[in-house]
Amino acid sequence: MQPDVSCQLEQPRAQGVGDARKVRCGLCCMREFCEPDGVERSDIEFLKAFVRKQHLTVAKGGELYRQGEPFHALFAVHTGSFKLVMRSADGRERVTGFAFAGDLMGFGAIAAAQHADRAIALEKSGACLLPWARVEEAAAQIPVVRRQMMRMLSREIRRGDEHHVLVGQASAEARFAAFLLGVSARMAERGFDAARVRLSMSRPDMASFLGLNAATVSRLFTRFREQGLIRARGRRLELTQPEALAALARQKNLVRAQN
């Protein structure tokens, strides 16, 4: 991939960029590529050569890759966050997902050899570029890498299936509660406080992802605050009653909000 004008190669930094969160290497989705257990020293050096030294930074609003662009690499987010946007044949766009520090992007492009969506930085963000040819070489050479790839691919498929079921069957309240808990769980996996999350995406982006409209999402924010389920200050959110949110998220087949 040739980075666009908003991307540039850089060396990794010890801290996050601005207010963005940076995942520690030990909790990154690529940990088993960079520092796998039980692997020969020569293999570790081979992995380091194509993972750690190819870092991209993307300005807020910049694109890491574009829809329809040929597939050459996967991207492991190490700082900040991205939204994944797909344009349909009739020109309408929909947010299909969000990627945070520690996530891997680009799996969906493997079969068709081109990206089906575009990745847009929600803030100044950074990612490690993993050329696919080298990933295949590593997977063929090192069993632990192959197993890790299968686990990550399985997780992406499961996450997509769960989202389709949620949007297709759940009420607006259940979808919003499940979204907040999902972000919380992903932050906890990366060593952050599960009760306190930072939502880098806009409300229209959340609405698009959840199959709602922005007004509905705004009403849900207000309702959840009034019910004491969350506390909000700008983009920072505290989940004060996660059990109650979980109970809401489990409710299915309720009256759907009008969009």
PDB file of C-alpha atoms in Angstrom:
ATOM      1  CA  MET A   1       0.000   0.000   0.000  1.00  0.00           C
ATOM      2  CA  GLN A   2       1.169   3.511  -0.775  1.00  0.00           C
ATOM      3  CA  PRO A   3       0.087   5.776   2.123  1.00  0.00           C
ATOM      4  CA  ASP A   4      -1.964   8.842   1.185  1.00  0.00           C
ATOM      5  CA  VAL A   5      -0.853  12.370   2.107  1.00  0.00           C
ATOM      6  CA  SER A   6      -2.255  11.986   5.614  1.00  0.00           C
ATOM      7  CA  CYS A   7      -0.084   8.936   6.360  1.00  0.00           C
ATOM      8  CA  GLN A   8       3.613   8.730   7.043  1.00  0.00           C
ATOM      9  CA  LEU A   9       6.074   6.183   8.351  1.00  0.00           C
ATOM     10  CA  GLU A  10       7.392   6.804  11.838  1.00  0.00           C
ATOM     11  CA  GLN A  11       9.161   5.080  14.676  1.00  0.00           C
ATOM     12  CA  PRO A  12       6.925   3.959  17.585  1.00  0.00           C
ATOM     13  CA  ARG A  13       6.610   6.339  20.501  1.00  0.00           C
ATOM     14  CA  ALA A  14       6.426   5.440  24.163  1.00  0.00           C
ATOM     15  CA  GLN A  15       3.208   7.323  24.879  1.00  0.00           C
ATOM     16  CA  GLY A  16      -0.101   7.974  23.172  1.00  0.00           C
ATOM     17  CA  VAL A  17      -0.684  10.713  20.626  1.00  0.00           C
ATOM     18  CA  GLY A  18      -2.500  13.636  22.224  1.00  0.00           C
ATOM     19  CA  ASP A  19      -5.628  12.381  23.961  1.00  0.00           C
ATOM     20  CA  ALA A  20      -5.614   9.099  22.023  1.00  0.00           C
ATOM     21  CA  ARG A  21      -5.025   5.841  23.840  1.00  0.00           C
ATOM     22  CA  LYS A  22      -1.998   3.723  23.019  1.00  0.00           C
ATOM     23  CA  VAL A  23      -2.096   0.015  23.701  1.00  0.00           C
ATOM     24  CA  ARG A  24       0.903  -1.599  25.390  1.00  0.00           C
ATOM     25  CA  CYS A  25       2.726  -4.059  23.134  1.00  0.00           C
ATOM     26  CA  GLY A  26       2.006  -6.898  25.567  1.00  0.00           C
ATOM     27  CA  LEU A  27      -1.747  -6.435  25.052  1.00  0.00           C
ATOM     28  CA  CYS A  28      -1.732  -5.719  21.315  1.00  0.00           C
ATOM     29  CA  CYS A  29      -3.437  -8.084  18.869  1.00  0.00           C
ATOM     30  CA  MET A  30       0.003  -8.575  17.296  1.00  0.00           C
ATOM     31  CA  ARG A  31       1.794  -9.641  20.483  1.00  0.00           C
ATOM     32  CA  GLU A  32       2.214 -13.226  19.282  1.00  0.00           C
ATOM     33  CA  PHE A  33       3.712 -11.930  16.040  1.00  0.00           C
ATOM     34  CA  CYS A  34       6.216  -9.647  17.754  1.00  0.00           C
ATOM     35  CA  GLU A  35       7.037 -11.708  20.852  1.00  0.00           C
ATOM     36  CA  PRO A  36       5.566 -15.227  20.530  1.00  0.00           C
ATOM     37  CA  ASP A  37       6.272 -17.778  23.268  1.00  0.00           C
ATOM     38  CA  GLY A  38       8.320 -20.861  22.475  1.00  0.00           C
ATOM     39  CA  VAL A  39       9.704 -19.529  19.189  1.00  0.00           C
ATOM     40  CA  GLU A  40      13.308 -19.685  18.022  1.00  0.00           C
ATOM     41  CA  ARG A  41      15.341 -16.472  18.218  1.00  0.00           C
ATOM     42  CA  SER A  42      15.811 -16.465  14.439  1.00  0.00           C
ATOM     43  CA  ASP A  43      12.029 -16.549  13.948  1.00  0.00           C
ATOM     44  CA  ILE A  44      11.528 -13.676  16.407  1.00  0.00           C
ATOM     45  CA  GLU A  45      14.011 -11.567  14.458  1.00  0.00           C
ATOM     46  CA  PHE A  46      12.153 -12.465  11.249  1.00  0.00           C
ATOM     47  CA  LEU A  47       8.860 -11.262  12.764  1.00  0.00           C
ATOM     48  CA  LYS A  48      10.321  -8.052  14.132  1.00  0.00           C
ATOM     49  CA  ALA A  49      11.630  -7.144  10.714  1.00  0.00           C
ATOM     50  CA  PHE A  50       8.186  -6.729   9.183  1.00  0.00           C
ATOM     51  CA  VAL A  51       5.998  -5.820  12.181  1.00  0.00           C
ATOM     52  CA  ARG A  52       7.752  -3.308  14.391  1.00  0.00           C
ATOM     53  CA  LYS A  53       9.542  -1.171  11.836  1.00  0.00           C
ATOM     54  CA  GLN A  54       6.590  -0.253   9.613  1.00  0.00           C
ATOM     55  CA  HIS A  55       4.521   2.241  11.552  1.00  0.00           C
ATOM     56  CA  LEU A  56       2.046   4.632   9.968  1.00  0.00           C
ATOM     57  CA  THR A  57       0.530   7.752  11.460  1.00  0.00           C
ATOM     58  CA  VAL A  58      -2.772   9.089  10.138  1.00  0.00           C
ATOM     59  CA  ALA A  59      -4.142  12.568  10.813  1.00  0.00           C
ATOM     60  CA  LYS A  60      -7.702  12.951  12.083  1.00  0.00           C
ATOM     61  CA  GLY A  61     -10.036  12.476   9.126  1.00  0.00           C
ATOM     62  CA  GLY A  62      -7.302  10.856   7.032  1.00  0.00           C
ATOM     63  CA  GLU A  63      -7.732   7.481   5.350  1.00  0.00           C
ATOM     64  CA  LEU A  64      -5.552   4.504   6.125  1.00  0.00           C
ATOM     65  CA  TYR A  65      -6.963   2.694   3.092  1.00  0.00           C
ATOM     66  CA  ARG A  66      -9.824   3.293   0.651  1.00  0.00           C
ATOM     67  CA  GLN A  67     -12.751   1.209  -0.560  1.00  0.00           C
ATOM     68  CA  GLY A  68     -11.837  -0.621  -3.764  1.00  0.00           C
ATOM     69  CA  GLU A  69      -8.111  -0.243  -3.171  1.00  0.00           C
ATOM     70  CA  PRO A  70      -6.053  -3.400  -3.878  1.00  0.00           C
ATOM     71  CA  PHE A  71      -5.311  -5.459  -0.780  1.00  0.00           C
ATOM     72  CA  HIS A  72      -1.645  -5.672   0.142  1.00  0.00           C
ATOM     73  CA  ALA A  73      -1.490  -5.542   3.936  1.00  0.00           C
ATOM     74  CA  LEU A  74      -3.211  -5.852   7.301  1.00  0.00           C
ATOM     75  CA  PHE A  75      -3.064  -3.015   9.811  1.00  0.00           C
ATOM     76  CA  ALA A  76      -2.660  -3.375  13.584  1.00  0.00           C
ATOM     77  CA  VAL A  77      -3.832  -0.232  15.385  1.00  0.00           C
ATOM     78  CA  HIS A  78      -1.484   0.806  18.186  1.00  0.00           C
ATOM     79  CA  THR A  79      -2.702   4.356  18.899  1.00  0.00           C
ATOM     80  CA  GLY A  80      -6.049   6.108  18.511  1.00  0.00           C
ATOM     81  CA  SER A  81      -9.059   4.748  16.636  1.00  0.00           C
ATOM     82  CA  PHE A  82     -10.666   4.388  13.211  1.00  0.00           C
ATOM     83  CA  LYS A  83     -14.146   4.040  11.765  1.00  0.00           C
ATOM     84  CA  LEU A  84     -14.812   1.632   8.912  1.00  0.00           C
ATOM     85  CA  VAL A  85     -17.173   3.041   6.292  1.00  0.00           C
ATOM     86  CA  MET A  86     -18.748   1.203   3.341  1.00  0.00           C
ATOM     87  CA  ARG A  87     -20.387   2.897   0.354  1.00  0.00           C
ATOM     88  CA  SER A  88     -23.201   0.939  -1.308  1.00  0.00           C
ATOM     89  CA  ALA A  89     -23.919   0.824  -5.051  1.00  0.00           C
ATOM     90  CA  ASP A  90     -26.519   3.592  -4.680  1.00  0.00           C
ATOM     91  CA  GLY A  91     -23.960   5.897  -3.051  1.00  0.00           C
ATOM     92  CA  ARG A  92     -25.149   5.615   0.537  1.00  0.00           C
ATOM     93  CA  GLU A  93     -22.512   5.223   3.228  1.00  0.00           C
ATOM     94  CA  ARG A  94     -22.742   3.262   6.455  1.00  0.00           C
ATOM     95  CA  VAL A  95     -20.355   2.831   9.359  1.00  0.00           C
ATOM     96  CA  THR A  96     -19.663  -0.890   9.594  1.00  0.00           C
ATOM     97  CA  GLY A  97     -17.305  -0.925  12.558  1.00  0.00           C
ATOM     98  CA  PHE A  98     -14.754   0.783  14.764  1.00  0.00           C
ATOM     99  CA  ALA A  99     -11.139  -0.191  15.383  1.00  0.00           C
ATOM    100  CA  PHE A 100      -9.314   0.766  18.566  1.00  0.00           C
ATOM    101  CA  ALA A 101      -5.724   0.430  19.726  1.00  0.00           C
ATOM    102  CA  GLY A 102      -5.010  -3.300  19.758  1.00  0.00           C
ATOM    103  CA  ASP A 103      -7.344  -4.190  16.865  1.00  0.00           C
ATOM    104  CA  LEU A 104      -6.389  -5.634  13.477  1.00  0.00           C
ATOM    105  CA  MET A 105      -7.963  -4.250  10.284  1.00  0.00           C
ATOM    106  CA  GLY A 106      -8.150  -5.544   6.733  1.00  0.00           C
ATOM    107  CA  PHE A 107      -9.299  -9.158   7.118  1.00  0.00           C
ATOM    108  CA  GLY A 108     -12.376  -8.529   4.964  1.00  0.00           C
ATOM    109  CA  ALA A 109     -10.233  -7.746   1.927  1.00  0.00           C
ATOM    110  CA  ILE A 110      -8.396 -11.075   1.768  1.00  0.00           C
ATOM    111  CA  ALA A 111     -10.917 -13.035  -0.357  1.00  0.00           C
ATOM    112  CA  ALA A 112     -11.615 -10.344  -2.987  1.00  0.00           C
ATOM    113  CA  ALA A 113      -8.053  -8.938  -2.932  1.00  0.00           C
ATOM    114  CA  GLN A 114      -9.458  -5.439  -2.441  1.00  0.00           C
ATOM    115  CA  HIS A 115     -10.853  -3.440   0.463  1.00  0.00           C
ATOM    116  CA  ALA A 116     -14.644  -3.422   0.777  1.00  0.00           C
ATOM    117  CA  ASP A 117     -14.601  -0.380   3.079  1.00  0.00           C
ATOM    118  CA  ARG A 118     -12.394   2.574   3.977  1.00  0.00           C
ATOM    119  CA  ALA A 119     -10.679   3.213   7.288  1.00  0.00           C
ATOM    120  CA  ILE A 120     -10.914   6.808   8.513  1.00  0.00           C
ATOM    121  CA  ALA A 121      -9.014   8.054  11.567  1.00  0.00           C
ATOM    122  CA  LEU A 122     -11.289   9.442  14.291  1.00  0.00           C
ATOM    123  CA  GLU A 123      -8.295  11.191  15.852  1.00  0.00           C
ATOM    124  CA  LYS A 124      -4.579  11.282  15.188  1.00  0.00           C
ATOM    125  CA  SER A 125      -3.867   7.559  15.114  1.00  0.00           C
ATOM    126  CA  GLY A 126      -1.139   5.049  14.422  1.00  0.00           C
ATOM    127  CA  ALA A 127      -0.980   1.543  12.988  1.00  0.00           C
ATOM    128  CA  CYS A 128       1.601  -1.137  12.226  1.00  0.00           C
ATOM    129  CA  LEU A 129       1.560  -2.214   8.583  1.00  0.00           C
ATOM    130  CA  LEU A 130       1.823  -5.970   7.955  1.00  0.00           C
ATOM    131  CA  PRO A 131       2.415  -6.869   4.283  1.00  0.00           C
ATOM    132  CA  TRP A 132       0.141  -9.826   3.538  1.00  0.00           C
ATOM    133  CA  ALA A 133       2.784 -11.754   1.639  1.00  0.00           C
ATOM    134  CA  ARG A 134       5.014 -11.633   4.714  1.00  0.00           C
ATOM    135  CA  VAL A 135       2.121 -12.596   7.008  1.00  0.00           C
ATOM    136  CA  GLU A 136       1.466 -15.674   4.850  1.00  0.00           C
ATOM    137  CA  GLU A 137       5.164 -16.504   4.949  1.00  0.00           C
ATOM    138  CA  ALA A 138       5.226 -16.171   8.736  1.00  0.00           C
ATOM    139  CA  ALA A 139       2.076 -18.273   9.139  1.00  0.00           C
ATOM    140  CA  ALA A 140       3.564 -21.027   6.993  1.00  0.00           C
ATOM    141  CA  GLN A 141       6.858 -20.954   8.873  1.00  0.00           C
ATOM    142  CA  ILE A 142       5.743 -20.486  12.494  1.00  0.00           C
ATOM    143  CA  PRO A 143       2.790 -22.513  13.917  1.00  0.00           C
ATOM    144  CA  VAL A 144       2.015 -20.038  16.730  1.00  0.00           C
ATOM    145  CA  VAL A 145       1.556 -17.267  14.158  1.00  0.00           C
ATOM    146  CA  ARG A 146      -0.793 -19.450  12.132  1.00  0.00           C
ATOM    147  CA  ARG A 147      -2.878 -20.211  15.230  1.00  0.00           C
ATOM    148  CA  GLN A 148      -3.021 -16.536  16.172  1.00  0.00           C
ATOM    149  CA  MET A 149      -4.227 -15.618  12.685  1.00  0.00           C
ATOM    150  CA  MET A 150      -7.011 -18.190  12.916  1.00  0.00           C
ATOM    151  CA  ARG A 151      -8.065 -16.890  16.335  1.00  0.00           C
ATOM    152  CA  MET A 152      -8.183 -13.282  15.154  1.00  0.00           C
ATOM    153  CA  LEU A 153     -10.101 -14.185  11.994  1.00  0.00           C
ATOM    154  CA  SER A 154     -12.586 -16.222  14.050  1.00  0.00           C
ATOM    155  CA  ARG A 155     -13.052 -13.317  16.460  1.00  0.00           C
ATOM    156  CA  GLU A 156     -13.779 -10.916  13.597  1.00  0.00           C
ATOM    157  CA  ILE A 157     -16.371 -13.274  12.110  1.00  0.00           C
ATOM    158  CA  ARG A 158     -18.041 -13.782  15.497  1.00  0.00           C
ATOM    159  CA  ARG A 159     -18.113 -10.039  16.203  1.00  0.00           C
ATOM    160  CA  GLY A 160     -19.735  -9.375  12.834  1.00  0.00           C
ATOM    161  CA  ASP A 161     -22.341 -12.092  13.341  1.00  0.00           C
ATOM    162  CA  GLU A 162     -23.225 -10.781  16.804  1.00  0.00           C
ATOM    163  CA  HIS A 163     -23.640  -7.256  15.443  1.00  0.00           C
ATOM    164  CA  HIS A 164     -25.963  -8.396  12.642  1.00  0.00           C
ATOM    165  CA  VAL A 165     -28.142 -10.254  15.151  1.00  0.00           C
ATOM    166  CA  LEU A 166     -28.189  -7.242  17.478  1.00  0.00           C
ATOM    167  CA  VAL A 167     -29.230  -4.764  14.774  1.00  0.00           C
ATOM    168  CA  GLY A 168     -31.774  -7.149  13.324  1.00  0.00           C
ATOM    169  CA  GLN A 169     -33.518  -8.203  16.535  1.00  0.00           C
ATOM    170  CA  ALA A 170     -32.883  -5.738  19.350  1.00  0.00           C
ATOM    171  CA  SER A 171     -34.547  -2.515  20.427  1.00  0.00           C
ATOM    172  CA  ALA A 172     -32.747   0.808  20.209  1.00  0.00           C
ATOM    173  CA  GLU A 173     -32.076   0.653  23.964  1.00  0.00           C
ATOM    174  CA  ALA A 174     -30.605  -2.841  23.725  1.00  0.00           C
ATOM    175  CA  ARG A 175     -28.399  -1.896  20.784  1.00  0.00           C
ATOM    176  CA  PHE A 176     -27.039   1.181  22.517  1.00  0.00           C
ATOM    177  CA  ALA A 177     -26.425  -0.651  25.796  1.00  0.00           C
ATOM    178  CA  ALA A 178     -24.668  -3.495  23.960  1.00  0.00           C
ATOM    179  CA  PHE A 179     -22.524  -0.980  22.077  1.00  0.00           C
ATOM    180  CA  LEU A 180     -21.366   0.728  25.286  1.00  0.00           C
ATOM    181  CA  LEU A 181     -20.609  -2.624  26.927  1.00  0.00           C
ATOM    182  CA  GLY A 182     -18.775  -3.789  23.830  1.00  0.00           C
ATOM    183  CA  VAL A 183     -16.497  -0.750  23.840  1.00  0.00           C
ATOM    184  CA  SER A 184     -15.964  -1.239  27.576  1.00  0.00           C
ATOM    185  CA  ALA A 185     -15.002  -4.898  27.111  1.00  0.00           C
ATOM    186  CA  ARG A 186     -12.566  -4.084  24.320  1.00  0.00           C
ATOM    187  CA  MET A 187     -10.907  -1.426  26.480  1.00  0.00           C
ATOM    188  CA  ALA A 188     -10.636  -3.862  29.401  1.00  0.00           C
ATOM    189  CA  GLU A 189      -8.881  -6.402  27.146  1.00  0.00           C
ATOM    190  CA  ARG A 190      -6.253  -3.757  26.466  1.00  0.00           C
ATOM    191  CA  GLY A 191      -5.592  -2.975  30.117  1.00  0.00           C
ATOM    192  CA  PHE A 192      -7.771   0.132  30.447  1.00  0.00           C
ATOM    193  CA  ASP A 193     -10.480   0.791  33.028  1.00  0.00           C
ATOM    194  CA  ALA A 194     -13.635  -0.990  31.831  1.00  0.00           C
ATOM    195  CA  ALA A 195     -15.913   1.431  33.694  1.00  0.00           C
ATOM    196  CA  ARG A 196     -14.475   4.534  32.020  1.00  0.00           C
ATOM    197  CA  VAL A 197     -14.427   4.747  28.251  1.00  0.00           C
ATOM    198  CA  ARG A 198     -13.695   7.491  25.758  1.00  0.00           C
ATOM    199  CA  LEU A 199     -15.974   7.561  22.712  1.00  0.00           C
ATOM    200  CA  SER A 200     -13.887   8.979  19.879  1.00  0.00           C
ATOM    201  CA  MET A 201     -16.675   8.556  17.330  1.00  0.00           C
ATOM    202  CA  SER A 202     -19.503  11.051  16.734  1.00  0.00           C
ATOM    203  CA  ARG A 203     -23.135  10.342  17.545  1.00  0.00           C
ATOM    204  CA  PRO A 204     -24.039  10.146  13.839  1.00  0.00           C
ATOM    205  CA  ASP A 205     -21.275   7.527  13.463  1.00  0.00           C
ATOM    206  CA  MET A 206     -22.698   5.525  16.381  1.00  0.00           C
ATOM    207  CA  ALA A 207     -26.193   5.854  14.924  1.00  0.00           C
ATOM    208  CA  SER A 208     -25.052   4.637  11.511  1.00  0.00           C
ATOM    209  CA  PHE A 209     -23.307   1.623  13.045  1.00  0.00           C
ATOM    210  CA  LEU A 210     -26.339   0.723  15.174  1.00  0.00           C
ATOM    211  CA  GLY A 211     -28.913   1.216  12.424  1.00  0.00           C
ATOM    212  CA  LEU A 212     -30.506   4.173  14.207  1.00  0.00           C
ATOM    213  CA  ASN A 213     -30.517   7.911  13.613  1.00  0.00           C
ATOM    214  CA  ALA A 214     -28.551  10.575  15.440  1.00  0.00           C
ATOM    215  CA  ALA A 215     -31.614  11.961  17.238  1.00  0.00           C
ATOM    216  CA  THR A 216     -32.380   8.517  18.682  1.00  0.00           C
ATOM    217  CA  VAL A 217     -28.810   8.128  19.926  1.00  0.00           C
ATOM    218  CA  SER A 218     -28.945  11.574  21.552  1.00  0.00           C
ATOM    219  CA  ARG A 219     -32.206  10.651  23.308  1.00  0.00           C
ATOM    220  CA  LEU A 220     -30.649   7.412  24.532  1.00  0.00           C
ATOM    221  CA  PHE A 221     -27.659   9.286  25.950  1.00  0.00           C
ATOM    222  CA  THR A 222     -30.063  11.561  27.848  1.00  0.00           C
ATOM    223  CA  ARG A 223     -32.248   8.671  29.015  1.00  0.00           C
ATOM    224  CA  PHE A 224     -29.318   6.584  30.231  1.00  0.00           C
ATOM    225  CA  ARG A 225     -27.911   9.581  32.148  1.00  0.00           C
ATOM    226  CA  GLU A 226     -31.276  10.304  33.753  1.00  0.00           C
ATOM    227  CA  GLN A 227     -31.612   6.644  34.764  1.00  0.00           C
ATOM    228  CA  GLY A 228     -28.162   6.723  36.350  1.00  0.00           C
ATOM    229  CA  LEU A 229     -26.756   4.104  33.983  1.00  0.00           C
ATOM    230  CA  ILE A 230     -23.948   6.357  32.773  1.00  0.00           C
ATOM    231  CA  ARG A 231     -22.178   9.606  33.589  1.00  0.00           C
ATOM    232  CA  ALA A 232     -20.947  11.654  30.652  1.00  0.00           C
ATOM    233  CA  ARG A 233     -18.503  14.503  30.333  1.00  0.00           C
ATOM    234  CA  GLY A 234     -17.838  15.347  26.730  1.00  0.00           C
ATOM    235  CA  ARG A 235     -16.621  12.198  25.007  1.00  0.00           C
ATOM    236  CA  ARG A 236     -15.701  10.552  28.309  1.00  0.00           C
ATOM    237  CA  LEU A 237     -18.200   8.128  29.726  1.00  0.00           C
ATOM    238  CA  GLU A 238     -18.471   6.253  33.013  1.00  0.00           C
ATOM    239  CA  LEU A 239     -20.615   3.110  33.085  1.00  0.00           C
ATOM    240  CA  THR A 240     -22.075   3.382  36.568  1.00  0.00           C
ATOM    241  CA  GLN A 241     -24.441   0.391  36.365  1.00  0.00           C
ATOM    242  CA  PRO A 242     -22.927  -2.225  34.034  1.00  0.00           C
ATOM    243  CA  GLU A 243     -25.255  -4.959  35.306  1.00  0.00           C
ATOM    244  CA  ALA A 244     -28.317  -2.897  34.391  1.00  0.00           C
ATOM    245  CA  LEU A 245     -26.802  -2.145  30.978  1.00  0.00           C
ATOM    246  CA  ALA A 246     -26.178  -5.868  30.467  1.00  0.00           C
ATOM    247  CA  ALA A 247     -29.804  -6.629  31.308  1.00  0.00           C
ATOM    248  CA  LEU A 248     -30.918  -4.033  28.745  1.00  0.00           C
ATOM    249  CA  ALA A 249     -28.558  -5.444  26.122  1.00  0.00           C
ATOM    250  CA  ARG A 250     -30.075  -8.924  26.502  1.00  0.00           C
ATOM    251  CA  GLN A 251     -33.569  -7.728  25.642  1.00  0.00           C
ATOM    252  CA  LYS A 252     -34.546  -8.733  22.098  1.00  0.00           C
ATOM    253  CA  ASN A 253     -37.563  -8.403  19.836  1.00  0.00           C
ATOM    254  CA  LEU A 254     -38.797  -5.232  21.533  1.00  0.00           C
ATOM    255  CA  VAL A 255     -40.554  -2.354  19.799  1.00  0.00           C
ATOM    256  CA  ARG A 256     -37.949  -0.854  17.478  1.00  0.00           C
ATOM    257  CA  ALA A 257     -37.243   2.898  17.444  1.00  0.00           C
ATOM    258  CA  GLN A 258     -38.417   4.813  14.409  1.00  0.00           C
ATOM    259  CA  ASN A 259     -35.484   5.901  12.254  1.00  0.00           C
TER     260      ASN A 259
END
